[in-house]
PDB file of C-alpha atoms in Angstrom:
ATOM      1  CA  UNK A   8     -53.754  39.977 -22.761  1.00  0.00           C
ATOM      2  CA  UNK A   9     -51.871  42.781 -24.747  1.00  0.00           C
ATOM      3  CA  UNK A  10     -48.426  42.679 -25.677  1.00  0.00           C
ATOM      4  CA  UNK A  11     -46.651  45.899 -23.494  1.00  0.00           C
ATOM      5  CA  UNK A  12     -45.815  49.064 -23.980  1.00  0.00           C
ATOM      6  CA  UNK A  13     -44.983  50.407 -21.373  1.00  0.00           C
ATOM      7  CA  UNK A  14     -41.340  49.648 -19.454  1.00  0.00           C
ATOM      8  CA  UNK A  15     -41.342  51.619 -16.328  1.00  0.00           C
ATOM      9  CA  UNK A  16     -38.302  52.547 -14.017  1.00  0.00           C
ATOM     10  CA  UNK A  17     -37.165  54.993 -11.290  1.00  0.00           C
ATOM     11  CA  UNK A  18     -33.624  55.608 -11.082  1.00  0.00           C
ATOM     12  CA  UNK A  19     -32.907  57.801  -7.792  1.00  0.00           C
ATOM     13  CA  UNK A  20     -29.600  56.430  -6.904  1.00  0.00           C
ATOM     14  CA  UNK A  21     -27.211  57.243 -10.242  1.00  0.00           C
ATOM     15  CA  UNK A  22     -24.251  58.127  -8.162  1.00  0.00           C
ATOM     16  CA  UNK A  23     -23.927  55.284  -6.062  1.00  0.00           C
ATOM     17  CA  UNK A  24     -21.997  52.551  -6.712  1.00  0.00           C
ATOM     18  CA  UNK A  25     -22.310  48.970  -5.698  1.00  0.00           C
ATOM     19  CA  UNK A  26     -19.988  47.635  -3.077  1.00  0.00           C
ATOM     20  CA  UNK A  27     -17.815  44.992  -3.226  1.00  0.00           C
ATOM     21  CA  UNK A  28     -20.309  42.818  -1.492  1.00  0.00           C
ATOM     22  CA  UNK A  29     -23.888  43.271  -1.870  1.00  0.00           C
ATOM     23  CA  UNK A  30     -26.816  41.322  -1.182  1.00  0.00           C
ATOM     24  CA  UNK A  31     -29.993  40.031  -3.222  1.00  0.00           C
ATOM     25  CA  UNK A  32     -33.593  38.931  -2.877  1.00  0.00           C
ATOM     26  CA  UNK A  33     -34.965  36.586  -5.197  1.00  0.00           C
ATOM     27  CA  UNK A  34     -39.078  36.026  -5.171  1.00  0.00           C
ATOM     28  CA  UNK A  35     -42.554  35.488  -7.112  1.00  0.00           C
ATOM     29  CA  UNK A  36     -44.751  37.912  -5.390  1.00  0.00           C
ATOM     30  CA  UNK A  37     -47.923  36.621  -7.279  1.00  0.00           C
ATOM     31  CA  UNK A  38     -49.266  40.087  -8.380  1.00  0.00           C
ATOM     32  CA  UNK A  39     -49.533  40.553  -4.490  1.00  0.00           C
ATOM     33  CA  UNK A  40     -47.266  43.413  -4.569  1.00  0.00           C
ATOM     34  CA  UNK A  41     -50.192  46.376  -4.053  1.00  0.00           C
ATOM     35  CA  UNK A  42     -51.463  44.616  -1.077  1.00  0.00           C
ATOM     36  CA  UNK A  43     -50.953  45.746   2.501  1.00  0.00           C
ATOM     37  CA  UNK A  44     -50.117  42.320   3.737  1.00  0.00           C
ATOM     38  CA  UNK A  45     -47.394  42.106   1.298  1.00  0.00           C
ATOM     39  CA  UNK A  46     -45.827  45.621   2.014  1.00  0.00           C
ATOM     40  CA  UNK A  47     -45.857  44.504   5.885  1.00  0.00           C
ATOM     41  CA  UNK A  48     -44.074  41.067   4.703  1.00  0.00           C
ATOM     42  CA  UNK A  49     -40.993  42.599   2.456  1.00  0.00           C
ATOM     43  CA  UNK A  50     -40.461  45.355   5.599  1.00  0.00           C
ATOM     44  CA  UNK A  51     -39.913  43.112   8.340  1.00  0.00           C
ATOM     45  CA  UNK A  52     -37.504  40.745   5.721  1.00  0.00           C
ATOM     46  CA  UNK A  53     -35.679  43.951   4.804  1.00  0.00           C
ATOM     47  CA  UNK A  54     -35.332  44.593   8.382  1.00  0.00           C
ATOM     48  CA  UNK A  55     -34.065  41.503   8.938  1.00  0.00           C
ATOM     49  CA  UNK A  56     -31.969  40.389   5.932  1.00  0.00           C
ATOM     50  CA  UNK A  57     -31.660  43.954   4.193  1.00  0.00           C
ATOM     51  CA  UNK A  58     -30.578  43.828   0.138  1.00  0.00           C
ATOM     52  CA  UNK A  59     -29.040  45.976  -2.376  1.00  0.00           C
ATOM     53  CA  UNK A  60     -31.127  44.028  -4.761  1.00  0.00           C
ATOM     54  CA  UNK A  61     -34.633  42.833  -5.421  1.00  0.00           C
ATOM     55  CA  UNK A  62     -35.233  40.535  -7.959  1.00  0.00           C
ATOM     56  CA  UNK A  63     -39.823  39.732  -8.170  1.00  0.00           C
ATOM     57  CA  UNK A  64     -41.322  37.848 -10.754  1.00  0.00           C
ATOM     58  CA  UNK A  65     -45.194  38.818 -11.317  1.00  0.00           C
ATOM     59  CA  UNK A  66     -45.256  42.133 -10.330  1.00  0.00           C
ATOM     60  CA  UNK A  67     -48.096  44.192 -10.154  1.00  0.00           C
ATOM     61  CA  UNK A  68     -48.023  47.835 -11.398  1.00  0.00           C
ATOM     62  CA  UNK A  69     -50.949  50.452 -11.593  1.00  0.00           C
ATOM     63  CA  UNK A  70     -50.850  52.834 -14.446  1.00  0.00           C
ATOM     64  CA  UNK A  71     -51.874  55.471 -12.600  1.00  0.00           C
ATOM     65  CA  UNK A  72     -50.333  55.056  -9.354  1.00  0.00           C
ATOM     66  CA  UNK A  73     -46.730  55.336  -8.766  1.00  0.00           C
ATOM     67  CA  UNK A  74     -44.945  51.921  -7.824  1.00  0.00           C
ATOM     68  CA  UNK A  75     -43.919  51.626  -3.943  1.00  0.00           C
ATOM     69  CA  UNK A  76     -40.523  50.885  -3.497  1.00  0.00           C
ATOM     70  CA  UNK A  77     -39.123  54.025  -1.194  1.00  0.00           C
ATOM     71  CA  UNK A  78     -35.764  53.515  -0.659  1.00  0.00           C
ATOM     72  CA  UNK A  79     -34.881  51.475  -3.984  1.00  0.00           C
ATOM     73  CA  UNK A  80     -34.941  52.484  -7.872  1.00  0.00           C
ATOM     74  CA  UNK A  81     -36.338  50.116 -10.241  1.00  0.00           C
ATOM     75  CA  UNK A  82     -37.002  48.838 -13.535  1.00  0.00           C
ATOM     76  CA  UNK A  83     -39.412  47.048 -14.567  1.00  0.00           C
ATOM     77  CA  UNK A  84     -39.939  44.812 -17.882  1.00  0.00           C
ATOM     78  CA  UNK A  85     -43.529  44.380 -18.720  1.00  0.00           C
ATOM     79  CA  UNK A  86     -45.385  40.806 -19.833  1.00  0.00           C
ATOM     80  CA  UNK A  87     -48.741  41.572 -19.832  1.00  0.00           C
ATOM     81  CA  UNK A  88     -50.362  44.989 -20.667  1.00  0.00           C
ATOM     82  CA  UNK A  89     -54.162  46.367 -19.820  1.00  0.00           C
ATOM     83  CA  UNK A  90     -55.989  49.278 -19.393  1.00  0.00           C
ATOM     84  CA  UNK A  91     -55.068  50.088 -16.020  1.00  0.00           C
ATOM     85  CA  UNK A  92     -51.608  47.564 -15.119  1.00  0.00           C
ATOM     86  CA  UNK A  93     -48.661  46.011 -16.084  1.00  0.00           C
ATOM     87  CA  UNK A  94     -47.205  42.513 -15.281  1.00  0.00           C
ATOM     88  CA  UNK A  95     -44.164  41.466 -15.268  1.00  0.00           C
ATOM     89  CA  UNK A  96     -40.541  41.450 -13.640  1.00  0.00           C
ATOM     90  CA  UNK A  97     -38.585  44.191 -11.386  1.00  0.00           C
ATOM     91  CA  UNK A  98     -35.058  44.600 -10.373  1.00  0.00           C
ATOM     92  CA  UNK A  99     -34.771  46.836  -7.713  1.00  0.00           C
ATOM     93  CA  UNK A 100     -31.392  48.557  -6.424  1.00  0.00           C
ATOM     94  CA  UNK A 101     -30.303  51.105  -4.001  1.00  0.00           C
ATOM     95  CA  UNK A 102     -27.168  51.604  -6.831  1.00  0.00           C
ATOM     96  CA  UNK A 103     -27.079  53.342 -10.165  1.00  0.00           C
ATOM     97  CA  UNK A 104     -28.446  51.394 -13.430  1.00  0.00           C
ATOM     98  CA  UNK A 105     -25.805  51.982 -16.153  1.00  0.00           C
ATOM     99  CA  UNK A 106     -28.174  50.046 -18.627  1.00  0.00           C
ATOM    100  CA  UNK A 107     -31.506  48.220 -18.641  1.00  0.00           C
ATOM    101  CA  UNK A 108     -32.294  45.704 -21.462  1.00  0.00           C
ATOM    102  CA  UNK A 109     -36.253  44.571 -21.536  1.00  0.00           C
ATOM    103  CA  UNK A 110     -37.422  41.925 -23.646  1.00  0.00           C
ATOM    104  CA  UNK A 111     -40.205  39.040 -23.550  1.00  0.00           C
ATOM    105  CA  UNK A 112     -40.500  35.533 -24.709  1.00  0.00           C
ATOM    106  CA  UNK A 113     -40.735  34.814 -28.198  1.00  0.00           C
ATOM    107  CA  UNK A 114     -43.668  32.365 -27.608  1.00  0.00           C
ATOM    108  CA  UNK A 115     -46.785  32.702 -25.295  1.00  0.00           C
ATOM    109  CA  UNK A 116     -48.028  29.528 -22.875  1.00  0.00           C
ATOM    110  CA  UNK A 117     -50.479  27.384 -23.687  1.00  0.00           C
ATOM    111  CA  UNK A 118     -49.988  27.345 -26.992  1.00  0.00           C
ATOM    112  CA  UNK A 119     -49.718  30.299 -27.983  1.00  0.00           C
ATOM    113  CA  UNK A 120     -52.791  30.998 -25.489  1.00  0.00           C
ATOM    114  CA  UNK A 121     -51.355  32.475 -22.573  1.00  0.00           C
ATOM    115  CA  UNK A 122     -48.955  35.193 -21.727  1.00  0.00           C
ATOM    116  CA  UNK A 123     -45.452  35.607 -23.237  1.00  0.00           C
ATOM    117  CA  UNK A 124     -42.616  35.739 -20.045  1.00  0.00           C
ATOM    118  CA  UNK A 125     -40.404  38.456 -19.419  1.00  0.00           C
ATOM    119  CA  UNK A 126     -36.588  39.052 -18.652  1.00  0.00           C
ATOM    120  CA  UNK A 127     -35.059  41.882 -17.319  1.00  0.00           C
ATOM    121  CA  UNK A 128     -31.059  42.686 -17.583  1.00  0.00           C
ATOM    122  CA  UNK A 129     -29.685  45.521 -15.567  1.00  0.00           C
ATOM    123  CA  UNK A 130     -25.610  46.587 -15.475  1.00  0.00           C
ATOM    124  CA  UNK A 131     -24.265  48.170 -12.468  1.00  0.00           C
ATOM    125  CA  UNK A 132     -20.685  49.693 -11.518  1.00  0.00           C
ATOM    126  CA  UNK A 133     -18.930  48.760  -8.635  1.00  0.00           C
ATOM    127  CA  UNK A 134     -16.881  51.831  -7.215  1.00  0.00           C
ATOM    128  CA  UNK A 135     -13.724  50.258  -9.361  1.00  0.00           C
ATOM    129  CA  UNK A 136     -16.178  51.289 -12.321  1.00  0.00           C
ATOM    130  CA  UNK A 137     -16.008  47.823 -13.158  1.00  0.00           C
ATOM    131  CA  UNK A 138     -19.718  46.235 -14.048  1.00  0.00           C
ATOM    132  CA  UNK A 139     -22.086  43.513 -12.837  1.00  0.00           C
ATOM    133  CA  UNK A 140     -25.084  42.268 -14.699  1.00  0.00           C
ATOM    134  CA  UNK A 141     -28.607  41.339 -13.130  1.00  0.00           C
ATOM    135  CA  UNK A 142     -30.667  39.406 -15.057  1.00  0.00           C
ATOM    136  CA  UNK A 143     -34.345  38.704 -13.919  1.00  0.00           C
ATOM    137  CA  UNK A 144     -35.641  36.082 -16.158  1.00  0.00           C
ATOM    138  CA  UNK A 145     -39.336  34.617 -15.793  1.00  0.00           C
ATOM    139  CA  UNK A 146     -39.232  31.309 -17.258  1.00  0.00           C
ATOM    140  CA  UNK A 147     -41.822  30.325 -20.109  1.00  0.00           C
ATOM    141  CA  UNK A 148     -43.949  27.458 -18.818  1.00  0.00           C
ATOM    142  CA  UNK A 149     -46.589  25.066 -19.895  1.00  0.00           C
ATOM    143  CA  UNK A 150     -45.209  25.167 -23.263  1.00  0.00           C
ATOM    144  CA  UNK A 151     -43.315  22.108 -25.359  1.00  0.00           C
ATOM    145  CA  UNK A 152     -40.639  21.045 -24.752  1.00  0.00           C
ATOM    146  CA  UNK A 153     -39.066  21.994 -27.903  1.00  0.00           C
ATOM    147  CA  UNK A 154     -40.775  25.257 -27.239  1.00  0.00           C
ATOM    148  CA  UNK A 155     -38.958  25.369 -24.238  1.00  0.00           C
ATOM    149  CA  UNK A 156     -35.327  24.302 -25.135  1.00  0.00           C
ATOM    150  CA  UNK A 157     -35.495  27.193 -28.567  1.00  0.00           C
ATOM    151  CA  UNK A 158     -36.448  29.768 -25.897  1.00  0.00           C
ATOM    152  CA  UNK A 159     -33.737  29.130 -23.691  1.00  0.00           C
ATOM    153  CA  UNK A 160     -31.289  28.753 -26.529  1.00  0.00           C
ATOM    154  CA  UNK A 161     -32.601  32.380 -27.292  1.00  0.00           C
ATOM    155  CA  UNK A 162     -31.812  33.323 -23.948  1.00  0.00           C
ATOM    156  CA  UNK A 163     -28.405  31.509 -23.410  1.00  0.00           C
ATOM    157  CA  UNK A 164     -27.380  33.555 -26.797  1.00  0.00           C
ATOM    158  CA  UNK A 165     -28.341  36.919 -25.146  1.00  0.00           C
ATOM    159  CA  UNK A 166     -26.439  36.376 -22.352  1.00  0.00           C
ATOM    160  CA  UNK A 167     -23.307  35.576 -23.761  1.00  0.00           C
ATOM    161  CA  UNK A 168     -23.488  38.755 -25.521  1.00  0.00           C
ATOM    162  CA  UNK A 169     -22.792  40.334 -21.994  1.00  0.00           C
ATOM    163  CA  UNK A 170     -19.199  40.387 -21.123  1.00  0.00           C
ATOM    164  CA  UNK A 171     -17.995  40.358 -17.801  1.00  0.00           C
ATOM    165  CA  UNK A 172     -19.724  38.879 -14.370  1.00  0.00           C
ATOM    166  CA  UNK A 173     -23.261  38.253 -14.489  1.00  0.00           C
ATOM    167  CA  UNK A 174     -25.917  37.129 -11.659  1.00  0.00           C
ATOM    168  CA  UNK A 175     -28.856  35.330 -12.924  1.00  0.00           C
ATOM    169  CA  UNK A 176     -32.466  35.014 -10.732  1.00  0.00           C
ATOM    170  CA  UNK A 177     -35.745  34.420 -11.405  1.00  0.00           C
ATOM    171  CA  UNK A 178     -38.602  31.968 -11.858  1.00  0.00           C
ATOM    172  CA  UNK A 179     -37.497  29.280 -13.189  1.00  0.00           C
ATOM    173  CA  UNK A 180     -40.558  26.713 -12.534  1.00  0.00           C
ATOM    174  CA  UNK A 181     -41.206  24.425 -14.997  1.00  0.00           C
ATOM    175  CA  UNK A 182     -44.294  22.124 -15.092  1.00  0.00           C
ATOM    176  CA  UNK A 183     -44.338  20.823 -18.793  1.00  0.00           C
ATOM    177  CA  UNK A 184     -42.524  17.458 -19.060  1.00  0.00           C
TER     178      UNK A 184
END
C-alpha cells in the first residue's frame, strides 16, 4: 500500500452558504462506492432523507475516472494510494468549502503492517458568515492500545486548534482490546 498523493475535491457550490439547519449522512461504504447497487442505494436514501452533508469512510476513487457525486462537491482525504485508486474518506456538501485540512494516521494497523487511517476537516459558512467544522475521521484499528490512545491524543490536539462549532463523524470501530 503507498502512502497518498493525491487529495482530490470538486468544489461547485462556493457561493452557497449553509443554512441554519442542515442535515448529515454518516456511513462506511466498504469501497462499494463505484458499484451500481450502491449508486441505486444512496438515491433512494437521498430521496428519502435528503442531506447537505455526506460523511463515507472507505471510499473508492478511480484515477482516471471522475468521482460520481452530481449534485454535491467533495473532498476527499486519501489513505491508501495505487496505480489506478485512492482510498480513503469524503465529505460531501451542496455548500461552499472555506477550507479543507487532510491528514492520515501517524501509525499503520497491524503493526505497522496495514494501512495508516485518514481524517478529513472541512469549514463551512453559514449565511451569518459565521463557520462550522466537519470532521470525517476513520479511526485506526487493530493497533495497541497505547497505539491507540497517542493517536487520538494527536487527534484531540488538532481539534482543539479549531475554534468555534465543530461536528465530528466517522468510523469509529474499534476491535483491539
Amino acid at each position: 500500500m503507498f502512502i497518498p498523493n493525491y487529495f482530490p475535491s470538486k468544489l461547485q457550490h462556493q457561493e452557497k452558504m449553509l443554512s441554519d439547519t442542515f442535515s448529515l449522512l454518516v456511513w462506511n461504504i466498504h469501497k462499494e462506492n463505484q458499484e451500481l447497487a450502491f449508486k441505486h442505494a444512496l438515491t433512494s436514501l437521498l430521496e428519502t432523507y435528503p442531506s447537505d452533508f455526506l460523511l463515507f469512510q472507505e471510499v473508492k476513487h478511480p484515477k482516471e475516472q471522475t468521482y460520481s457525486l452530481d449534485d454535491y462537491s467533495y473532498a476527499l482525504a486519501s489513505n491508501i494510494e495505487t496505480s489506478k485508486n485512492i482510498f480513503g474518506v469524503t465529505i460531501a456538501a451542496q455548500v461552499q468549502f472555506k477550507s479543507i485540512n487532510t491528514s492520515v494516521s501517524s501509525n499503520r494497523e497491524l503493526g505497522g503492517l496495514a494501512t495508516h487511517k485518514s481524517r478529513l476537516i472541512t469549514e463551512h459558512s453559514f449565511q451569518d458568515e459565521r463557520s462550522i467544522y466537519i470532521v470525517n475521521l476513520h479511526a485506526i484499528n487493530f493497533v495497541s492500545l497505547k497505539s491507540f490512545t497517542l493517536e487520538l491524543a494527536k487527534i484531540t490536539r488538532t481539534l482543539q486548534t479549531y475554534i468555534g462549532p465543530m461536528i465530528i463523524g466517522g468510523d469509529f470501530n474499534n476491535w483491539s482490546h
